[in-house]
CSV table of C-alpha atoms in Angstrom, one decimal:
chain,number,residue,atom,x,y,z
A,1,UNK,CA,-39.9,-2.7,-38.2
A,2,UNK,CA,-38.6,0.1,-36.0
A,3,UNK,CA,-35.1,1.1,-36.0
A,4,UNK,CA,-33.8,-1.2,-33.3
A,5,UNK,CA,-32.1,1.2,-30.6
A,6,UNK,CA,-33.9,1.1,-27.3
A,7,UNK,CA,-33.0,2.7,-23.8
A,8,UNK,CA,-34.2,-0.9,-21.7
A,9,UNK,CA,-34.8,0.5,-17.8
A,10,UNK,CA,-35.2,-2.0,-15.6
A,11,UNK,CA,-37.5,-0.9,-12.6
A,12,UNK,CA,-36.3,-4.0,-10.7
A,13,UNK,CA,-33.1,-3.0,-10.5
A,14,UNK,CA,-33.9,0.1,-9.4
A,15,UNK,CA,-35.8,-0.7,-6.8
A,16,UNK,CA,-33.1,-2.9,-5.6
A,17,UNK,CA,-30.8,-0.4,-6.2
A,18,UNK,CA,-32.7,1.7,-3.6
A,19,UNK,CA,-33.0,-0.9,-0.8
A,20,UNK,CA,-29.5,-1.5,-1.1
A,21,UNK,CA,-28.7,2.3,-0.3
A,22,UNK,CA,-31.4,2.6,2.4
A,23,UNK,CA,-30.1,-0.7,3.9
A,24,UNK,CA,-26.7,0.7,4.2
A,25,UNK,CA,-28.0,3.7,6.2
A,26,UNK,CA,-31.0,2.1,7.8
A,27,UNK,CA,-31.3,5.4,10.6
A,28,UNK,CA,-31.6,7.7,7.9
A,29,UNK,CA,-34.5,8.6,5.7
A,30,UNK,CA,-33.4,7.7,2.1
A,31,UNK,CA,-34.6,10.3,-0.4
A,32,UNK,CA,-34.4,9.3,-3.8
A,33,UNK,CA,-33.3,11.9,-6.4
A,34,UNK,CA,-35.0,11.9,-9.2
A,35,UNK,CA,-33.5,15.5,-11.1
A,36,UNK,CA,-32.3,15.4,-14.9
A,37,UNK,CA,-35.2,13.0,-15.4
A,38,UNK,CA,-34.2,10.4,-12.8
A,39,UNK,CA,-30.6,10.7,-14.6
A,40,UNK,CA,-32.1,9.9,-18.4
A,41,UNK,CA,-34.2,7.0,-17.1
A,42,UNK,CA,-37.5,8.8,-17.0
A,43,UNK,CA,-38.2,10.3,-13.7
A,44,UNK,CA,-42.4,10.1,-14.0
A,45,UNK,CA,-41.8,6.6,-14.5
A,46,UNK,CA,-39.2,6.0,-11.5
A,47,UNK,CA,-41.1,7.5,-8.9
A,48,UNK,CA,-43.9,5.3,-10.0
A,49,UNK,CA,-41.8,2.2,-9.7
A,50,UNK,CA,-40.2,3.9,-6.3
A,51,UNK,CA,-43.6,4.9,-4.5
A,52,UNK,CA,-44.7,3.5,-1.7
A,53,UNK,CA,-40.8,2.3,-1.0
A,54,UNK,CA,-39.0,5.9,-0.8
A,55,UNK,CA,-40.4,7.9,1.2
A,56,UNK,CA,-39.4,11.2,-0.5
A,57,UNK,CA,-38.2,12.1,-3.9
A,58,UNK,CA,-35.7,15.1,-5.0
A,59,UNK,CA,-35.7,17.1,-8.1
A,60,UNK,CA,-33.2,20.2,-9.5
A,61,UNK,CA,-36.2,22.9,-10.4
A,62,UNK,CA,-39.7,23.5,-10.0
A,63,UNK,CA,-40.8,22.4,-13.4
A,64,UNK,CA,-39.4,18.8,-12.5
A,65,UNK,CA,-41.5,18.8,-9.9
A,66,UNK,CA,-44.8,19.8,-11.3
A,67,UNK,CA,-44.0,16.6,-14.3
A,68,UNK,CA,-44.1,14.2,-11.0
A,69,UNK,CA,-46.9,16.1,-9.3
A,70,UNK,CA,-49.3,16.0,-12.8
A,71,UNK,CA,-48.5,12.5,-13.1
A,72,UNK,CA,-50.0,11.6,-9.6
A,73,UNK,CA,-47.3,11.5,-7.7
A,74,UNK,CA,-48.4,12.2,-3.8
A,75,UNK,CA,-44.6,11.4,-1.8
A,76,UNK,CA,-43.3,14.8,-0.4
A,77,UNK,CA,-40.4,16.2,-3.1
A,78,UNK,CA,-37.9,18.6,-2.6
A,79,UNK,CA,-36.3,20.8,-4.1
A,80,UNK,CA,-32.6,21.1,-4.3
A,81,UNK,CA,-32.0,24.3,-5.7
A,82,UNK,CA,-34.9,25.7,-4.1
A,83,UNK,CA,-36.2,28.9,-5.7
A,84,UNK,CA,-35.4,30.7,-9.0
A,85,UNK,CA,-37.6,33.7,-8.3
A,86,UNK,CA,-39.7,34.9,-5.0
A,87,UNK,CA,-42.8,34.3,-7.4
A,88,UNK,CA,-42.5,30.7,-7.3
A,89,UNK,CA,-43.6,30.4,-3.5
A,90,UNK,CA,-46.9,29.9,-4.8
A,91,UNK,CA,-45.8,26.7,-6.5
A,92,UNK,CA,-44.1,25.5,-3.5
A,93,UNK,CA,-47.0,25.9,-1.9
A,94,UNK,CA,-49.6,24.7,-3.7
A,95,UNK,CA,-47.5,21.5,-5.0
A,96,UNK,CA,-46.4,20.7,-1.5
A,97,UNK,CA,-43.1,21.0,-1.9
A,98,UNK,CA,-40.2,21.3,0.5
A,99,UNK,CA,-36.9,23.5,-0.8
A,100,UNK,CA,-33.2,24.6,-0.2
A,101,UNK,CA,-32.3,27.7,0.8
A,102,UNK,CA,-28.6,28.7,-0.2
A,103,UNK,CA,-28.9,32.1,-0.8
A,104,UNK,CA,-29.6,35.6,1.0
A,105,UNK,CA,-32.7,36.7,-1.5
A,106,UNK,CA,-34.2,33.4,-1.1
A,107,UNK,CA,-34.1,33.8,2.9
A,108,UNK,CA,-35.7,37.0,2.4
A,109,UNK,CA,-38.5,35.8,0.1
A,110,UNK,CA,-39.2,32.5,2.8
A,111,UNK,CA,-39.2,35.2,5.3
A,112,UNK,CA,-41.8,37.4,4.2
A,113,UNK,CA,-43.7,34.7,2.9
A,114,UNK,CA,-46.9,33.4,4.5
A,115,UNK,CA,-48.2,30.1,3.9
A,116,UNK,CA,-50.9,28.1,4.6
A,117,UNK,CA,-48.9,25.7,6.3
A,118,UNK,CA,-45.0,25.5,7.5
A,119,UNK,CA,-42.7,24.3,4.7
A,120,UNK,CA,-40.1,21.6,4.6
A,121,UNK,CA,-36.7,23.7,4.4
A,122,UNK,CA,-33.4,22.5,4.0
A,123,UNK,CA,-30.7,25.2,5.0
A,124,UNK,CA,-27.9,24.6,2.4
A,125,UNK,CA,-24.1,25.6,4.3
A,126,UNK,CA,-21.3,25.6,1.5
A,127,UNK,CA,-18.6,23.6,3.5
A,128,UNK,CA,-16.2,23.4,0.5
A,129,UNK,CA,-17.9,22.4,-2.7
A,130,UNK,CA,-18.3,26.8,-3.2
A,131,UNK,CA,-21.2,26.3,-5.4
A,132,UNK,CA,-24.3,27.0,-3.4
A,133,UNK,CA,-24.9,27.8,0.4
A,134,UNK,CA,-24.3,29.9,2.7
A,135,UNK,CA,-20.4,30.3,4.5
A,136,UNK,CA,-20.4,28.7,7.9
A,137,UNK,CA,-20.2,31.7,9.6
A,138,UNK,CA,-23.2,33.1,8.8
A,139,UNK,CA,-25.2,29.7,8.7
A,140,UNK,CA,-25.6,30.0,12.3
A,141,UNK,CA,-27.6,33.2,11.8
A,142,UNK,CA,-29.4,31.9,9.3
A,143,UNK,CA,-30.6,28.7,11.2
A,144,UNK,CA,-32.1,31.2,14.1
A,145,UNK,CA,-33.7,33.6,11.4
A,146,UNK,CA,-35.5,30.3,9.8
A,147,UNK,CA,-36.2,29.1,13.5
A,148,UNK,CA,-37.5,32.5,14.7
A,149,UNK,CA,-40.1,32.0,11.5
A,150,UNK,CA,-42.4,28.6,12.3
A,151,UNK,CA,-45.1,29.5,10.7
A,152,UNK,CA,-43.0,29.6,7.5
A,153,UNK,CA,-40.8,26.7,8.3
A,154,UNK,CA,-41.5,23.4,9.6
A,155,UNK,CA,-39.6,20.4,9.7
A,156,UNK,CA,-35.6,22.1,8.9
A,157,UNK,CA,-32.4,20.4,7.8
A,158,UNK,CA,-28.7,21.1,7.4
A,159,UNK,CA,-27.8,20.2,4.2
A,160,UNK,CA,-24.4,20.6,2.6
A,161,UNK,CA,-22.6,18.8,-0.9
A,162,UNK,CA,-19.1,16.6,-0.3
A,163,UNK,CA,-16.6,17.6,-3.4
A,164,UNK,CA,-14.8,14.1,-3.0
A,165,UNK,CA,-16.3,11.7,-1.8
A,166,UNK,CA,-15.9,9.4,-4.5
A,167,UNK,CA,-11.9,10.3,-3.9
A,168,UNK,CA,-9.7,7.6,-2.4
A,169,UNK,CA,-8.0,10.3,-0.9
A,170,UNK,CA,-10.5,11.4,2.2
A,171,UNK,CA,-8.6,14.1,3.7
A,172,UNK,CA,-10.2,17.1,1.7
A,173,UNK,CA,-14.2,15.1,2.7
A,174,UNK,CA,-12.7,14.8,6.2
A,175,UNK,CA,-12.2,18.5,6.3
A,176,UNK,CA,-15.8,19.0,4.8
A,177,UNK,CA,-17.0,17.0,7.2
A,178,UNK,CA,-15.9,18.3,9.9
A,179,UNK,CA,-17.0,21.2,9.0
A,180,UNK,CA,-20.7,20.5,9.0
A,181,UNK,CA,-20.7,18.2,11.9
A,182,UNK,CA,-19.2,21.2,13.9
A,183,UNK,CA,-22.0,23.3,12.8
A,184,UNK,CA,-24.6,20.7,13.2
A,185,UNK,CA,-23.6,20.0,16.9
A,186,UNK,CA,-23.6,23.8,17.7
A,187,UNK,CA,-27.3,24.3,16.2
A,188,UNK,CA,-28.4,20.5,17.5
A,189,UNK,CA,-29.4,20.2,13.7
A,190,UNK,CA,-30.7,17.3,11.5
A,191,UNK,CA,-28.5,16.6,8.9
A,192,UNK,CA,-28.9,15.9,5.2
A,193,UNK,CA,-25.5,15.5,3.5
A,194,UNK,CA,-24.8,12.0,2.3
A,195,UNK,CA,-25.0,11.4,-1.2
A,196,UNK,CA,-24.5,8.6,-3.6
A,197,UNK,CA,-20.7,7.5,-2.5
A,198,UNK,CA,-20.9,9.5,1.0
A,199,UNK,CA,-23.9,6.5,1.7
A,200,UNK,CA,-21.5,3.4,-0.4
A,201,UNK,CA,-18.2,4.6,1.4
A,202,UNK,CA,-18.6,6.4,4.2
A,203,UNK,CA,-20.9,5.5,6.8
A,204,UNK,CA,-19.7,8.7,9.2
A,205,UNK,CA,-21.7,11.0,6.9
A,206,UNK,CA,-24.6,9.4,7.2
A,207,UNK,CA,-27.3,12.0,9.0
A,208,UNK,CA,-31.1,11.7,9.6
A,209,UNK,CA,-31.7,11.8,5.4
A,210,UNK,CA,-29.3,10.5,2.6
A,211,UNK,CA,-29.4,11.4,-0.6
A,212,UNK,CA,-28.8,8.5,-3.1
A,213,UNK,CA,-28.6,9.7,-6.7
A,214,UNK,CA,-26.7,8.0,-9.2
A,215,UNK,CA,-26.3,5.1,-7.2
A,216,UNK,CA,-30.3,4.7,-7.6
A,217,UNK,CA,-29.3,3.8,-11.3
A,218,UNK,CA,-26.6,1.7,-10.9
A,219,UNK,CA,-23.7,3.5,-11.7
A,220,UNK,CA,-20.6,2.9,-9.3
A,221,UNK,CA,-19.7,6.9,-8.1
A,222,UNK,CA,-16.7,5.7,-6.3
A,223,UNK,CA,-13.0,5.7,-7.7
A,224,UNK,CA,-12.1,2.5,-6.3
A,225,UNK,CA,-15.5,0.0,-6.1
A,226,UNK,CA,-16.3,-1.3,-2.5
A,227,UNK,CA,-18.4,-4.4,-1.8
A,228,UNK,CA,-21.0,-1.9,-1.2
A,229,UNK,CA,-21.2,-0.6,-4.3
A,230,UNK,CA,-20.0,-4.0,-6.4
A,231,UNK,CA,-23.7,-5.0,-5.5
A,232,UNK,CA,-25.3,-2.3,-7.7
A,233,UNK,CA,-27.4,-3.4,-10.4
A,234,UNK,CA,-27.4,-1.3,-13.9
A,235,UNK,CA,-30.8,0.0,-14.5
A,236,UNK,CA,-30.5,1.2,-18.4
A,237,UNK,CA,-29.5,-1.3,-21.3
A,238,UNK,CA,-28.6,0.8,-24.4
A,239,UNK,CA,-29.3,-2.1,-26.7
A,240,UNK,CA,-29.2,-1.9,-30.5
A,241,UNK,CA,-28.5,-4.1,-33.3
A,242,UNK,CA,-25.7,-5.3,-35.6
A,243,UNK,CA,-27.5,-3.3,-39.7
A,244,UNK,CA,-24.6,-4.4,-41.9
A,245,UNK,CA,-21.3,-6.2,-42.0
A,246,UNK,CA,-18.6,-5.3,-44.4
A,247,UNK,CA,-15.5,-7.4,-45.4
A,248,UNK,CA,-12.2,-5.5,-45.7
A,249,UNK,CA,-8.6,-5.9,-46.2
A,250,UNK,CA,-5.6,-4.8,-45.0
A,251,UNK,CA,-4.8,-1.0,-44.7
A,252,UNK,CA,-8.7,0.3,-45.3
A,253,UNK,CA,-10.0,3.5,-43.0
A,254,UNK,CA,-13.1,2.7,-41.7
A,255,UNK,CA,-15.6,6.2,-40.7
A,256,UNK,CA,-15.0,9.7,-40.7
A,257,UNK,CA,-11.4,10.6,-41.3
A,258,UNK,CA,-10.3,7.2,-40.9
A,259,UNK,CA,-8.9,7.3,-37.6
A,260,UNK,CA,-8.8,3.4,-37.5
A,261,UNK,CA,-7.2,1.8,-40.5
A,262,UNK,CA,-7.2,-1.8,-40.4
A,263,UNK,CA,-4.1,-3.7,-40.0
A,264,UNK,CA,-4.9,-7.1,-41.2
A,265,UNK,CA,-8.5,-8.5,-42.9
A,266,UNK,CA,-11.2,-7.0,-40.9
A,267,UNK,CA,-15.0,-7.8,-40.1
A,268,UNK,CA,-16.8,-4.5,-39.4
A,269,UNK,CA,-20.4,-4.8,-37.9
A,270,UNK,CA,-22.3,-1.2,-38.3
A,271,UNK,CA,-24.4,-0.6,-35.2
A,272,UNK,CA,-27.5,1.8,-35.5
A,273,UNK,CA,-26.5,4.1,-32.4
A,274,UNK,CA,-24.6,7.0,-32.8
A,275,UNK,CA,-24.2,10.9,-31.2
A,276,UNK,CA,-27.6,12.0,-32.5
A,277,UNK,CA,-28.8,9.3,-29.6
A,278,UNK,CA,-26.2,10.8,-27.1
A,279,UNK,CA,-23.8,7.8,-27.3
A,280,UNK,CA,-20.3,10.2,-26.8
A,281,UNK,CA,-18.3,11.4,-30.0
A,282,UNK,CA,-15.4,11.1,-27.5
A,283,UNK,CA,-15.6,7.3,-27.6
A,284,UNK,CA,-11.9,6.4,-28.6
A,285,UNK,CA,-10.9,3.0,-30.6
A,286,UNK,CA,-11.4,0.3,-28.8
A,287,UNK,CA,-14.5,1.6,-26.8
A,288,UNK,CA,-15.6,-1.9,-25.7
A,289,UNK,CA,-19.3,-2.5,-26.7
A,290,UNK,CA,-21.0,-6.7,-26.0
A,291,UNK,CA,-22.5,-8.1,-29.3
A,292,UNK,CA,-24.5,-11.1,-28.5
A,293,UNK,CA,-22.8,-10.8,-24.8
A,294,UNK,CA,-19.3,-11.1,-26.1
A,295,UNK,CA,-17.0,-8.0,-25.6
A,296,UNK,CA,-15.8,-6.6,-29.0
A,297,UNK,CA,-14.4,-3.2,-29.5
A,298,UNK,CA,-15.5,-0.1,-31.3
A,299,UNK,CA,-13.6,0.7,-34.7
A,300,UNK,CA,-13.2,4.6,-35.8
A,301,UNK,CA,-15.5,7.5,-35.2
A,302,UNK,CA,-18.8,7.5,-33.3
A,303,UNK,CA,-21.2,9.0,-36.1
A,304,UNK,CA,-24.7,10.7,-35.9
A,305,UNK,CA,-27.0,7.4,-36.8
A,306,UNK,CA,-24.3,4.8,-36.6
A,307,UNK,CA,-20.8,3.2,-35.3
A,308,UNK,CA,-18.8,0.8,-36.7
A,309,UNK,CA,-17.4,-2.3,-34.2
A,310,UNK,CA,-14.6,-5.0,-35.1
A,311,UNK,CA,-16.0,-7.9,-35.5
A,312,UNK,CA,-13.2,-10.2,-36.9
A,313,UNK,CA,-13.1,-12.6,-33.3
A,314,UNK,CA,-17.0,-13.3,-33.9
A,315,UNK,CA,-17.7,-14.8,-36.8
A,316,UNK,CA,-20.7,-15.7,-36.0
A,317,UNK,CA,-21.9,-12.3,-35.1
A,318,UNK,CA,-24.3,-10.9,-38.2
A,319,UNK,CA,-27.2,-8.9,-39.1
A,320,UNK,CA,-29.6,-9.0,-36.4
A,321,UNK,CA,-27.1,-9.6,-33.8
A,322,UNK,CA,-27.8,-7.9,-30.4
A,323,UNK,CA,-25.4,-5.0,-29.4
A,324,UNK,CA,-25.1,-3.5,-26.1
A,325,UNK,CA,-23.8,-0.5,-25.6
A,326,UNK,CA,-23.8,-0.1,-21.9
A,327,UNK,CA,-25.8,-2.4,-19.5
A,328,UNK,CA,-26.7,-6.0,-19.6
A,329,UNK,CA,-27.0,-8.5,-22.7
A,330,UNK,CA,-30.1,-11.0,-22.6
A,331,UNK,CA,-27.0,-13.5,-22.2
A,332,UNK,CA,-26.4,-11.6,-18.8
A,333,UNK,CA,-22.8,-9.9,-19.7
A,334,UNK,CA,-22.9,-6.8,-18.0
A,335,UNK,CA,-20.7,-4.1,-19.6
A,336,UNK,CA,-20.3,-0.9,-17.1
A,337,UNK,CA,-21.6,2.5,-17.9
A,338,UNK,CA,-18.6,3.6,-16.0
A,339,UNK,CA,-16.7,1.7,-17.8
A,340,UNK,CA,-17.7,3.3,-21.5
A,341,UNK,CA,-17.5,6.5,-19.4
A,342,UNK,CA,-13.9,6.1,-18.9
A,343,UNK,CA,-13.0,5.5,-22.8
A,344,UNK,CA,-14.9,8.9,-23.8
A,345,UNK,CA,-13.3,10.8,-21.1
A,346,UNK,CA,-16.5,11.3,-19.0
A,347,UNK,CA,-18.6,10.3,-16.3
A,348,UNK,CA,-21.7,8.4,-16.1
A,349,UNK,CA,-23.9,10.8,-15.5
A,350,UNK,CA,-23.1,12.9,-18.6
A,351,UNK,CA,-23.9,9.4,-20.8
A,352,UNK,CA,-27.1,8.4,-18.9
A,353,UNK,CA,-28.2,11.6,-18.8
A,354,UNK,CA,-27.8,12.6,-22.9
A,355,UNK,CA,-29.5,9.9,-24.1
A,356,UNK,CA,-31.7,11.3,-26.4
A,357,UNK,CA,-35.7,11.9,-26.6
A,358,UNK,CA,-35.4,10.3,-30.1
A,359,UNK,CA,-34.3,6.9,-28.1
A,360,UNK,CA,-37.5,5.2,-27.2
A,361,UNK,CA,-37.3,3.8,-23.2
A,362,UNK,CA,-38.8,0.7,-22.3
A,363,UNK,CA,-39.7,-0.1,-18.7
A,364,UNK,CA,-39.4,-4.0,-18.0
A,365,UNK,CA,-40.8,-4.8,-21.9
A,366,UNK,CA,-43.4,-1.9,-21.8
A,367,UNK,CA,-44.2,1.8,-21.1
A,368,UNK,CA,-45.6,2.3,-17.7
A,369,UNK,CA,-45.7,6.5,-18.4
């Protein structure tokens, strides 16, 4: 008998997932990003379940890409930081891959590149994020340099990253938007800006490719949920199991330092999951986790192996009994990963994405990978 946590991904989901985000912008191609390994849910494994419905898959790095490209996987992928170092060209090349360019030394390693065959480019314009891209006064340039070049590039985008689009306050995306859509309508560019809550909230930013990320998994990236986005289906079930149950009385610390002392007789049900797996030390008292689909609430300090959950309102809960962590119970609860996120002071993305190696994934009751 294996120690009971598993990562459950649902590829179903998934896929349904993605139809709902390409059905929302159904005159846009919807590429679906597959970087930090498909967000912790395997990416090799995703793009199998996603082929032949997206059209075109997105990764950080080059090394992501060569993982789907050894595994078989044929759709076009891009990538979104583009280049690390002019030597990779040869990669892009040979992989068929299309890439970013935000920087001026990756301009002028495209530039004096020669390929076989045009490249895929997406010309990334910093219109208020100020991470990557180039200012919009010297994208302009840019966009005729790459134009001027089409034996280097072939099919070219606009691309640019929204800093709040999740926000309910719109006026800082509004600005952003206008922005690009300025700069787009000067250069009578394609553009690629939408990603996960630009395609659930706002339709405006939609361009001729979306980019739907977390969204693909689930996860709600909006600050106040839509109907869009009330439609998503979770994709990973962090499912465990109840190990031991222990009786106490009144006034007994439970975990390390005993940051929750129990006030009255107390059933505590140790699950094995703890931050060694990447479930978040952050996790507060009263953290909810589902055993056997019921909502109960988590009960001092998140260890390494192990967390302890109050079990006193569920007597009937023992040894054996199935915890949920984040996801869906097999009696259908569903408890948010957004949700959890909010009790440890996070986002989604930082629990999906630290779940562990050491937490075995399962893909719809088997590995497909």
């Amino acid at each position: 008998m294996s120690r009971p946590l598993i990562a459950h991904i649902d590829l179903d989901a998934l896929r349904h997932n993605y139809r709902l985000a390409a059905g929302l912008a159904p005159d846009s191609l919807s590429v679906a990003v597959l970087k930090a390994d498909a967000y912790g849910h395997g990416a090799v494994s995703c793009a199998k379940a996603l082929a032949g419905l997206a059209p075109m898959f997105a990764v950080a790095a080059i090394e992501e890409a060569m993982a789907l490209r050894e595994a078989g996987i044929r759709e076009p992928i891009v990538l979104l930081e583009g280049i690390f170092s002019a030597d990779e060209l040869a990669l892009v090349e040979s992989l068929e891959l299309g890439m970013a360019i935000h920087s001026d030394w990756q301009l002028e390693a495209v530039l004096a590149w020669r390929p076989a065959r045009p490249v895929m480019t997406w010309l990334k314009v910093d219109s208020g994020m100020h991470r990557l891209g180039f200012s919009p006064d010297r994208a302009a340039a840019v966009w005729k340099a790459l134009k001027a070049a089409p034996e280097v590039v072939g099919d070219l985008h606009l691309m640019s990253h929204f800093a709040t689009a999740d926000s309910r306050d719109d006026r800082y995306f509004a600005q952003q938007r206008e922005i690009i859509m300025a700069l787009a309508e000067q250069l009578d560019a394609p553009l690629c800006v939408a990603n996960s809550p630009s395609i659930l909230a706002h339709v405006e930013a939609h361009g001729a490719i979306n980019r739907p990320g977390v969204m693909l998994y689930g996860s709600d990236p909006l600050e106040q949920a839509n109907d869009a986005s009330q439609q998503l289906s979770p994709v990973m079930t962090l499912r465990s199991e109840i190990i031991a149950v222990r009786e106490l009385g009144a006034g007994e610390p439970v975990g390390y330092g005993g940051r929750f002392v129990t006030s009255a007789p107390t059933r505590i049900g140790v699950v094995a999951c703890g931050y060694g797996d990447g479930y978040d030390r952050h996790a507060v008292d009263g953290t909810p986790v589902l055993v056997d689909g019921q909502r109960c609430r988590l009960a001092g300090k998140v260890s390494m192996d192990m967390m302890t959950v109050d079990l006193t309102d569920m007597p009937q809960a023992d040894i054996g009994s199935e915890v949920v962590l984040w996801g869906r119970s097999q009696a259908g609860t569903v408890l948010s990963v957004d949700e959890v996120a909010t009790y440890c002071d996070t986002i989604s993305y930082t629990l999906l994405t630290g779940v562990l190696p050491r937490v075995p994934r399962r893909y719809n009751g088997g590995h497909i990978d």
